[in-house]
């Protein structure tokens, strides 16, 4: 598994953990008929995946996550979906790169 | 915040008249595979996220219904994919009834929990009544299924 794929998975797990950590969210899901779950193994998986990511990206991810609730955001039509700024063409990942940073908000960009 | 379910929420690629899969994980993979090019940015990531959500707690809510759902970086727009299985897929439901109708609800990662749950509520409400579920099960062919599903969601 590549480092960028691991980081994307961490982001997806964090979205799930955020959803399940909110009491109001759990109540809403319960009303719809969804069973409650135990998120302990999800925390362990997150930890395992996160340790495979380079320390620099770990720091950048945690910083954006604590500030905005998202460490990684998508890019659509060259627009950062976190801060909605149009990114310069130079912001696109170069050969051999898969992750870049939004210079405006500091979130990690997913160009997928 | 109001929810905008932007078109095309439904198109022919987002209804599967008959699932070939016999297991939950295979059915999830089939749903992901059915999404035509451009809809999903990273099929592997989406498949993993849907499977992980199921491991957290089953999304089968009984009465032969399942609503696999995630907020994910893999989609840029909200999507609902309806799939049928006449055989039924074992899904670890609370009532242990195999799943005959599933609706995958995919929301972009930027969406709040609330927006995602609104979308999920819409899907659950569309399938709440037995007569609505039976109509979907009985619908013959993709166009009839798609039209009916569109009507139930509106």
PDB file of C-alpha atoms in Angstrom:
ATOM      1  CA  UNK A   1       0.000   0.000   0.000  1.00  0.00           C
ATOM      2  CA  UNK A   2       1.311   3.421  -0.924  1.00  0.00           C
ATOM      3  CA  UNK A   3       1.730   6.165   1.632  1.00  0.00           C
ATOM      4  CA  UNK A   4      -0.911   8.329  -0.045  1.00  0.00           C
ATOM      5  CA  UNK A   5      -3.425   5.461  -0.083  1.00  0.00           C
ATOM      6  CA  UNK A   6      -2.815   4.900   3.625  1.00  0.00           C
ATOM      7  CA  UNK A   7      -3.421   8.579   4.331  1.00  0.00           C
ATOM      8  CA  UNK A   8      -6.641   8.560   2.288  1.00  0.00           C
ATOM      9  CA  UNK A   9      -7.819   5.569   4.294  1.00  0.00           C
ATOM     10  CA  UNK A  10      -6.993   7.362   7.534  1.00  0.00           C
ATOM     11  CA  UNK A  11      -9.115  10.290   6.363  1.00  0.00           C
ATOM     12  CA  UNK A  12     -12.031   7.973   5.551  1.00  0.00           C
ATOM     13  CA  UNK A  13     -11.729   6.325   8.971  1.00  0.00           C
ATOM     14  CA  UNK A  14     -11.646   9.721  10.673  1.00  0.00           C
ATOM     15  CA  UNK A  15     -14.871  10.702   8.892  1.00  0.00           C
ATOM     16  CA  UNK A  16     -16.492   7.546  10.209  1.00  0.00           C
ATOM     17  CA  UNK A  17     -15.125   8.049  13.728  1.00  0.00           C
ATOM     18  CA  UNK A  18     -16.327  11.664  13.754  1.00  0.00           C
ATOM     19  CA  UNK A  19     -19.783  10.523  12.722  1.00  0.00           C
ATOM     20  CA  UNK A  20     -19.917   7.860  15.424  1.00  0.00           C
ATOM     21  CA  UNK A  21     -18.472  10.009  18.191  1.00  0.00           C
ATOM     22  CA  UNK A  22     -21.339  12.516  18.106  1.00  0.00           C
ATOM     23  CA  UNK A  23     -24.240  11.501  20.387  1.00  0.00           C
ATOM     24  CA  UNK A  24     -26.731  13.358  18.184  1.00  0.00           C
ATOM     25  CA  UNK A  25     -25.437  11.461  15.194  1.00  0.00           C
ATOM     26  CA  UNK A  26     -25.746   8.081  16.938  1.00  0.00           C
ATOM     27  CA  UNK A  27     -29.307   8.921  17.990  1.00  0.00           C
ATOM     28  CA  UNK A  28     -30.185   9.837  14.400  1.00  0.00           C
ATOM     29  CA  UNK A  29     -28.729   6.587  13.076  1.00  0.00           C
ATOM     30  CA  UNK A  30     -30.535   4.621  15.788  1.00  0.00           C
ATOM     31  CA  UNK A  31     -33.858   6.188  14.804  1.00  0.00           C
ATOM     32  CA  UNK A  32     -33.285   5.080  11.227  1.00  0.00           C
ATOM     33  CA  UNK A  33     -32.776   1.520  12.454  1.00  0.00           C
ATOM     34  CA  UNK A  34     -28.985   1.239  12.298  1.00  0.00           C
ATOM     35  CA  UNK A  35     -27.349  -0.906  14.940  1.00  0.00           C
ATOM     36  CA  UNK A  36     -24.779   0.650  17.299  1.00  0.00           C
ATOM     37  CA  UNK A  37     -21.192  -0.415  16.710  1.00  0.00           C
ATOM     38  CA  UNK A  38     -17.942  -0.724  18.602  1.00  0.00           C
ATOM     39  CA  UNK A  39     -15.315   1.569  17.108  1.00  0.00           C
ATOM     40  CA  UNK A  40     -12.303   0.255  19.052  1.00  0.00           C
ATOM     41  CA  UNK A  41     -10.961  -1.847  16.208  1.00  0.00           C
ATOM     42  CA  UNK A  42     -11.408   1.122  13.903  1.00  0.00           C
ATOM     43  CA  UNK A  43      -9.140   3.178  16.172  1.00  0.00           C
ATOM     44  CA  UNK A  44      -6.542   0.394  16.048  1.00  0.00           C
ATOM     45  CA  UNK A  45      -6.715   0.219  12.238  1.00  0.00           C
ATOM     46  CA  UNK A  46      -6.316   3.964  12.021  1.00  0.00           C
ATOM     47  CA  UNK A  47      -3.275   3.860  14.280  1.00  0.00           C
ATOM     48  CA  UNK A  48      -1.700   1.065  12.234  1.00  0.00           C
ATOM     49  CA  UNK A  49      -2.246   2.875   8.936  1.00  0.00           C
ATOM     50  CA  UNK A  50      -1.109   6.222  10.278  1.00  0.00           C
ATOM     51  CA  UNK A  51       2.251   4.850  11.388  1.00  0.00           C
ATOM     52  CA  UNK A  52       3.006   3.899   7.773  1.00  0.00           C
ATOM     53  CA  UNK A  53       2.776   7.556   6.719  1.00  0.00           C
ATOM     54  CA  UNK A  54       5.835   9.803   6.637  1.00  0.00           C
ATOM     55  CA  UNK A  55       6.158  11.988   9.757  1.00  0.00           C
ATOM     56  CA  UNK A  56       5.962  15.206   7.752  1.00  0.00           C
ATOM     57  CA  UNK A  57       2.604  14.229   6.245  1.00  0.00           C
ATOM     58  CA  UNK A  58       1.423  12.997   9.633  1.00  0.00           C
ATOM     59  CA  UNK A  59       2.091  16.436  11.112  1.00  0.00           C
ATOM     60  CA  UNK A  60       0.420  18.263   8.232  1.00  0.00           C
ATOM     61  CA  UNK A  61      -2.567  15.945   8.365  1.00  0.00           C
ATOM     62  CA  UNK A  62      -3.064  16.305  12.125  1.00  0.00           C
ATOM     63  CA  UNK A  63      -2.728  20.070  11.923  1.00  0.00           C
ATOM     64  CA  UNK A  64      -5.383  20.401   9.198  1.00  0.00           C
ATOM     65  CA  UNK A  65      -7.606  17.838  10.924  1.00  0.00           C
ATOM     66  CA  UNK A  66      -7.569  19.685  14.241  1.00  0.00           C
ATOM     67  CA  UNK A  67      -8.131  23.032  12.554  1.00  0.00           C
ATOM     68  CA  UNK A  68     -10.824  22.109  10.027  1.00  0.00           C
ATOM     69  CA  UNK A  69     -12.040  18.607  10.841  1.00  0.00           C
ATOM     70  CA  UNK A  70     -10.559  17.330   7.562  1.00  0.00           C
ATOM     71  CA  UNK A  71      -6.917  16.513   6.909  1.00  0.00           C
ATOM     72  CA  UNK A  72      -7.368  15.635   3.245  1.00  0.00           C
ATOM     73  CA  UNK A  73      -9.805  17.253   0.823  1.00  0.00           C
ATOM     74  CA  UNK A  74     -10.609  16.595  -2.798  1.00  0.00           C
ATOM     75  CA  UNK A  75      -9.797  18.836  -5.736  1.00  0.00           C
ATOM     76  CA  UNK A  76     -12.482  19.371  -8.367  1.00  0.00           C
ATOM     77  CA  UNK A  77     -11.884  21.429 -11.466  1.00  0.00           C
ATOM     78  CA  UNK A  78      -8.746  22.749  -9.829  1.00  0.00           C
ATOM     79  CA  UNK A  79     -10.713  24.043  -6.828  1.00  0.00           C
ATOM     80  CA  UNK A  80      -9.733  23.031  -3.285  1.00  0.00           C
ATOM     81  CA  UNK A  81     -12.930  21.617  -1.762  1.00  0.00           C
ATOM     82  CA  UNK A  82     -11.795  22.783   1.656  1.00  0.00           C
ATOM     83  CA  UNK A  83     -11.348  26.523   1.130  1.00  0.00           C
ATOM     84  CA  UNK A  84     -12.798  26.797  -2.403  1.00  0.00           C
ATOM     85  CA  UNK A  85      -9.785  28.619  -3.773  1.00  0.00           C
ATOM     86  CA  UNK A  86      -8.806  27.978  -7.390  1.00  0.00           C
ATOM     87  CA  UNK A  87      -5.430  26.315  -7.320  1.00  0.00           C
ATOM     88  CA  UNK A  88      -2.602  27.358  -9.614  1.00  0.00           C
ATOM     89  CA  UNK A  89      -1.519  24.773 -12.183  1.00  0.00           C
ATOM     90  CA  UNK A  90       1.755  24.508 -10.290  1.00  0.00           C
ATOM     91  CA  UNK A  91      -0.158  23.047  -7.331  1.00  0.00           C
ATOM     92  CA  UNK A  92      -0.826  19.799  -9.211  1.00  0.00           C
ATOM     93  CA  UNK A  93       1.310  16.850  -8.125  1.00  0.00           C
ATOM     94  CA  UNK A  94       4.445  16.396 -10.179  1.00  0.00           C
ATOM     95  CA  UNK A  95       5.923  13.128 -11.427  1.00  0.00           C
ATOM     96  CA  UNK A  96       6.449  10.747  -8.543  1.00  0.00           C
ATOM     97  CA  UNK A  97       4.322  12.867  -6.226  1.00  0.00           C
ATOM     98  CA  UNK A  98       0.839  12.031  -5.082  1.00  0.00           C
ATOM     99  CA  UNK A  99       0.168  14.438  -2.271  1.00  0.00           C
ATOM    100  CA  UNK A 100       0.311  18.216  -2.333  1.00  0.00           C
ATOM    101  CA  UNK A 101      -0.769  20.936   0.038  1.00  0.00           C
ATOM    102  CA  UNK A 102      -3.245  23.732  -0.500  1.00  0.00           C
ATOM    103  CA  UNK A 103      -1.122  26.828  -0.066  1.00  0.00           C
ATOM    104  CA  UNK A 104      -4.175  28.763   1.001  1.00  0.00           C
ATOM    105  CA  UNK A 105      -5.601  26.595   3.803  1.00  0.00           C
ATOM    106  CA  UNK A 106      -2.910  23.986   4.438  1.00  0.00           C
ATOM    107  CA  UNK A 107      -5.128  20.971   3.855  1.00  0.00           C
ATOM    108  CA  UNK A 108      -3.666  17.994   1.994  1.00  0.00           C
ATOM    109  CA  UNK A 109      -5.060  17.815  -1.508  1.00  0.00           C
ATOM    110  CA  UNK A 110      -6.428  14.667  -3.130  1.00  0.00           C
ATOM    111  CA  UNK A 111      -6.345  15.065  -6.900  1.00  0.00           C
ATOM    112  CA  UNK A 112      -7.789  11.624  -7.694  1.00  0.00           C
TER     113      UNK A 112
ATOM    114  CA  UNK B   1     -27.937  23.696   6.202  1.00  0.00           C
ATOM    115  CA  UNK B   2     -30.178  22.522   3.398  1.00  0.00           C
ATOM    116  CA  UNK B   3     -29.206  19.566   1.307  1.00  0.00           C
ATOM    117  CA  UNK B   4     -28.885  19.773  -2.424  1.00  0.00           C
ATOM    118  CA  UNK B   5     -29.068  16.421  -4.124  1.00  0.00           C
ATOM    119  CA  UNK B   6     -27.736  17.566  -7.410  1.00  0.00           C
ATOM    120  CA  UNK B   7     -28.739  15.763 -10.603  1.00  0.00           C
ATOM    121  CA  UNK B   8     -27.888  13.284 -11.899  1.00  0.00           C
ATOM    122  CA  UNK B   9     -28.685  11.579  -8.641  1.00  0.00           C
ATOM    123  CA  UNK B  10     -30.064   8.686 -10.620  1.00  0.00           C
ATOM    124  CA  UNK B  11     -29.089   7.353 -13.972  1.00  0.00           C
ATOM    125  CA  UNK B  12     -29.232   3.921 -15.511  1.00  0.00           C
ATOM    126  CA  UNK B  13     -25.806   2.987 -14.154  1.00  0.00           C
ATOM    127  CA  UNK B  14     -27.019   3.524 -10.597  1.00  0.00           C
ATOM    128  CA  UNK B  15     -29.615   0.754 -10.474  1.00  0.00           C
ATOM    129  CA  UNK B  16     -28.653  -2.913 -10.457  1.00  0.00           C
ATOM    130  CA  UNK B  17     -31.718  -5.039 -11.297  1.00  0.00           C
ATOM    131  CA  UNK B  18     -30.134  -8.275 -10.085  1.00  0.00           C
ATOM    132  CA  UNK B  19     -27.005  -8.670  -8.005  1.00  0.00           C
ATOM    133  CA  UNK B  20     -24.862 -11.622  -8.979  1.00  0.00           C
ATOM    134  CA  UNK B  21     -23.014 -11.678  -5.659  1.00  0.00           C
ATOM    135  CA  UNK B  22     -23.833 -14.086  -2.876  1.00  0.00           C
ATOM    136  CA  UNK B  23     -21.902 -12.429  -0.070  1.00  0.00           C
ATOM    137  CA  UNK B  24     -21.955  -8.987   1.489  1.00  0.00           C
ATOM    138  CA  UNK B  25     -18.428  -7.997   0.542  1.00  0.00           C
ATOM    139  CA  UNK B  26     -18.866  -9.246  -3.025  1.00  0.00           C
ATOM    140  CA  UNK B  27     -22.136  -7.298  -3.303  1.00  0.00           C
ATOM    141  CA  UNK B  28     -20.378  -4.135  -2.152  1.00  0.00           C
ATOM    142  CA  UNK B  29     -17.647  -4.727  -4.735  1.00  0.00           C
ATOM    143  CA  UNK B  30     -20.324  -5.245  -7.404  1.00  0.00           C
ATOM    144  CA  UNK B  31     -22.008  -1.971  -6.465  1.00  0.00           C
ATOM    145  CA  UNK B  32     -18.697  -0.106  -6.694  1.00  0.00           C
ATOM    146  CA  UNK B  33     -17.900  -1.778 -10.002  1.00  0.00           C
ATOM    147  CA  UNK B  34     -21.278  -0.779 -11.414  1.00  0.00           C
ATOM    148  CA  UNK B  35     -20.492   2.885 -11.060  1.00  0.00           C
ATOM    149  CA  UNK B  36     -19.392   4.028 -14.471  1.00  0.00           C
ATOM    150  CA  UNK B  37     -16.149   5.844 -15.134  1.00  0.00           C
ATOM    151  CA  UNK B  38     -15.873   9.326 -13.765  1.00  0.00           C
ATOM    152  CA  UNK B  39     -18.318   8.753 -10.910  1.00  0.00           C
ATOM    153  CA  UNK B  40     -15.793   7.102  -8.633  1.00  0.00           C
ATOM    154  CA  UNK B  41     -12.294   8.487  -8.296  1.00  0.00           C
ATOM    155  CA  UNK B  42     -10.815   5.551  -6.429  1.00  0.00           C
ATOM    156  CA  UNK B  43     -12.804   2.309  -6.556  1.00  0.00           C
ATOM    157  CA  UNK B  44     -10.462   0.463  -4.181  1.00  0.00           C
ATOM    158  CA  UNK B  45     -10.734   3.195  -1.553  1.00  0.00           C
ATOM    159  CA  UNK B  46     -14.531   3.227  -1.820  1.00  0.00           C
ATOM    160  CA  UNK B  47     -14.755  -0.549  -1.533  1.00  0.00           C
ATOM    161  CA  UNK B  48     -12.528  -0.534   1.542  1.00  0.00           C
ATOM    162  CA  UNK B  49     -14.531   2.259   3.150  1.00  0.00           C
ATOM    163  CA  UNK B  50     -17.878   0.530   2.563  1.00  0.00           C
ATOM    164  CA  UNK B  51     -16.510  -2.751   3.906  1.00  0.00           C
ATOM    165  CA  UNK B  52     -15.024  -1.010   6.930  1.00  0.00           C
ATOM    166  CA  UNK B  53     -18.377   0.630   7.661  1.00  0.00           C
ATOM    167  CA  UNK B  54     -20.020  -2.796   7.649  1.00  0.00           C
ATOM    168  CA  UNK B  55     -17.416  -4.147  10.044  1.00  0.00           C
ATOM    169  CA  UNK B  56     -18.165  -1.292  12.424  1.00  0.00           C
ATOM    170  CA  UNK B  57     -21.846  -2.261  12.435  1.00  0.00           C
ATOM    171  CA  UNK B  58     -24.067  -3.880   9.865  1.00  0.00           C
ATOM    172  CA  UNK B  59     -26.058  -1.471   7.717  1.00  0.00           C
ATOM    173  CA  UNK B  60     -28.814  -4.054   7.259  1.00  0.00           C
ATOM    174  CA  UNK B  61     -31.760  -2.678   9.208  1.00  0.00           C
ATOM    175  CA  UNK B  62     -34.022  -5.701   8.811  1.00  0.00           C
ATOM    176  CA  UNK B  63     -36.947  -6.563   6.507  1.00  0.00           C
ATOM    177  CA  UNK B  64     -34.492  -7.445   3.748  1.00  0.00           C
ATOM    178  CA  UNK B  65     -33.041  -3.928   3.537  1.00  0.00           C
ATOM    179  CA  UNK B  66     -29.469  -2.651   3.734  1.00  0.00           C
ATOM    180  CA  UNK B  67     -28.123   0.853   3.377  1.00  0.00           C
ATOM    181  CA  UNK B  68     -24.336   0.699   3.023  1.00  0.00           C
ATOM    182  CA  UNK B  69     -23.228   4.285   3.384  1.00  0.00           C
ATOM    183  CA  UNK B  70     -20.109   6.414   3.684  1.00  0.00           C
ATOM    184  CA  UNK B  71     -18.796   9.897   3.301  1.00  0.00           C
ATOM    185  CA  UNK B  72     -15.856   9.457   1.026  1.00  0.00           C
ATOM    186  CA  UNK B  73     -13.171  11.179  -0.987  1.00  0.00           C
ATOM    187  CA  UNK B  74     -14.023   8.734  -3.778  1.00  0.00           C
ATOM    188  CA  UNK B  75     -17.092  10.647  -4.971  1.00  0.00           C
ATOM    189  CA  UNK B  76     -17.450  14.291  -5.865  1.00  0.00           C
ATOM    190  CA  UNK B  77     -21.256  14.276  -5.775  1.00  0.00           C
ATOM    191  CA  UNK B  78     -23.886  12.501  -3.727  1.00  0.00           C
ATOM    192  CA  UNK B  79     -24.935   9.150  -5.177  1.00  0.00           C
ATOM    193  CA  UNK B  80     -27.547   6.546  -4.357  1.00  0.00           C
ATOM    194  CA  UNK B  81     -27.304   3.125  -5.927  1.00  0.00           C
ATOM    195  CA  UNK B  82     -30.262   0.776  -5.686  1.00  0.00           C
ATOM    196  CA  UNK B  83     -29.643  -2.936  -6.111  1.00  0.00           C
ATOM    197  CA  UNK B  84     -31.902  -5.996  -5.936  1.00  0.00           C
ATOM    198  CA  UNK B  85     -31.178  -9.600  -5.124  1.00  0.00           C
ATOM    199  CA  UNK B  86     -33.984 -12.093  -5.633  1.00  0.00           C
ATOM    200  CA  UNK B  87     -31.894 -14.782  -3.907  1.00  0.00           C
ATOM    201  CA  UNK B  88     -31.035 -12.536  -0.979  1.00  0.00           C
ATOM    202  CA  UNK B  89     -27.597 -11.712   0.405  1.00  0.00           C
ATOM    203  CA  UNK B  90     -26.668 -12.631   4.004  1.00  0.00           C
ATOM    204  CA  UNK B  91     -25.866  -9.294   5.662  1.00  0.00           C
ATOM    205  CA  UNK B  92     -25.858  -9.844   9.424  1.00  0.00           C
ATOM    206  CA  UNK B  93     -29.173  -8.057   9.816  1.00  0.00           C
ATOM    207  CA  UNK B  94     -30.834  -7.614  13.197  1.00  0.00           C
ATOM    208  CA  UNK B  95     -33.661  -9.947  12.102  1.00  0.00           C
ATOM    209  CA  UNK B  96     -31.246 -12.260  10.217  1.00  0.00           C
ATOM    210  CA  UNK B  97     -33.321 -11.827   7.036  1.00  0.00           C
ATOM    211  CA  UNK B  98     -31.136 -11.825   3.888  1.00  0.00           C
ATOM    212  CA  UNK B  99     -30.998  -8.555   2.001  1.00  0.00           C
ATOM    213  CA  UNK B 100     -33.185  -8.305  -1.096  1.00  0.00           C
ATOM    214  CA  UNK B 101     -32.967  -4.560  -1.598  1.00  0.00           C
ATOM    215  CA  UNK B 102     -29.959  -2.436  -0.912  1.00  0.00           C
ATOM    216  CA  UNK B 103     -29.423   1.220  -1.384  1.00  0.00           C
ATOM    217  CA  UNK B 104     -25.842   2.461  -1.176  1.00  0.00           C
ATOM    218  CA  UNK B 105     -25.690   6.091  -0.095  1.00  0.00           C
ATOM    219  CA  UNK B 106     -22.426   7.807  -0.977  1.00  0.00           C
ATOM    220  CA  UNK B 107     -21.737  11.363   0.096  1.00  0.00           C
ATOM    221  CA  UNK B 108     -18.726  13.543  -0.660  1.00  0.00           C
ATOM    222  CA  UNK B 109     -16.181  13.807   2.165  1.00  0.00           C
ATOM    223  CA  UNK B 110     -16.865  17.538   2.492  1.00  0.00           C
ATOM    224  CA  UNK B 111     -20.440  16.905   3.607  1.00  0.00           C
ATOM    225  CA  UNK B 112     -21.300  17.207   7.284  1.00  0.00           C
ATOM    226  CA  UNK B 113     -22.710  14.238   9.192  1.00  0.00           C
ATOM    227  CA  UNK B 114     -26.070  16.007   9.135  1.00  0.00           C
ATOM    228  CA  UNK B 115     -26.142  16.334   5.355  1.00  0.00           C
ATOM    229  CA  UNK B 116     -25.136  12.712   4.940  1.00  0.00           C
ATOM    230  CA  UNK B 117     -27.847  11.599   7.350  1.00  0.00           C
ATOM    231  CA  UNK B 118     -30.459  13.634   5.485  1.00  0.00           C
ATOM    232  CA  UNK B 119     -29.550  11.755   2.359  1.00  0.00           C
ATOM    233  CA  UNK B 120     -29.664   8.466   4.269  1.00  0.00           C
ATOM    234  CA  UNK B 121     -33.057   9.346   5.762  1.00  0.00           C
ATOM    235  CA  UNK B 122     -34.401  10.015   2.288  1.00  0.00           C
ATOM    236  CA  UNK B 123     -33.310   6.561   1.142  1.00  0.00           C
ATOM    237  CA  UNK B 124     -34.684   4.803   4.252  1.00  0.00           C
ATOM    238  CA  UNK B 125     -38.025   6.604   3.988  1.00  0.00           C
ATOM    239  CA  UNK B 126     -38.361   5.654   0.333  1.00  0.00           C
ATOM    240  CA  UNK B 127     -38.204   1.971   1.305  1.00  0.00           C
ATOM    241  CA  UNK B 128     -40.077   2.107   4.594  1.00  0.00           C
ATOM    242  CA  UNK B 129     -43.405   0.732   3.364  1.00  0.00           C
ATOM    243  CA  UNK B 130     -43.826  -2.902   2.401  1.00  0.00           C
ATOM    244  CA  UNK B 131     -45.906  -2.062  -0.657  1.00  0.00           C
ATOM    245  CA  UNK B 132     -43.138   0.247  -1.936  1.00  0.00           C
ATOM    246  CA  UNK B 133     -40.516  -2.439  -1.438  1.00  0.00           C
ATOM    247  CA  UNK B 134     -42.716  -5.004  -3.164  1.00  0.00           C
ATOM    248  CA  UNK B 135     -43.200  -2.690  -6.150  1.00  0.00           C
ATOM    249  CA  UNK B 136     -39.437  -2.369  -6.494  1.00  0.00           C
ATOM    250  CA  UNK B 137     -38.961  -6.113  -6.200  1.00  0.00           C
ATOM    251  CA  UNK B 138     -41.657  -6.731  -8.819  1.00  0.00           C
ATOM    252  CA  UNK B 139     -40.515  -4.069 -11.291  1.00  0.00           C
ATOM    253  CA  UNK B 140     -39.431  -5.738 -14.518  1.00  0.00           C
ATOM    254  CA  UNK B 141     -36.313  -4.472 -16.237  1.00  0.00           C
ATOM    255  CA  UNK B 142     -34.000  -1.574 -15.606  1.00  0.00           C
ATOM    256  CA  UNK B 143     -36.178   1.274 -16.982  1.00  0.00           C
ATOM    257  CA  UNK B 144     -39.191   0.285 -14.842  1.00  0.00           C
ATOM    258  CA  UNK B 145     -36.992  -0.090 -11.769  1.00  0.00           C
ATOM    259  CA  UNK B 146     -35.295   3.234 -12.365  1.00  0.00           C
ATOM    260  CA  UNK B 147     -38.574   5.092 -12.931  1.00  0.00           C
ATOM    261  CA  UNK B 148     -40.135   3.643  -9.817  1.00  0.00           C
ATOM    262  CA  UNK B 149     -37.088   4.372  -7.694  1.00  0.00           C
ATOM    263  CA  UNK B 150     -37.013   7.926  -8.979  1.00  0.00           C
ATOM    264  CA  UNK B 151     -40.700   8.297  -8.096  1.00  0.00           C
ATOM    265  CA  UNK B 152     -40.191   6.960  -4.568  1.00  0.00           C
ATOM    266  CA  UNK B 153     -37.328   9.336  -3.934  1.00  0.00           C
ATOM    267  CA  UNK B 154     -39.191  12.405  -5.160  1.00  0.00           C
TER     268      UNK B 154
END
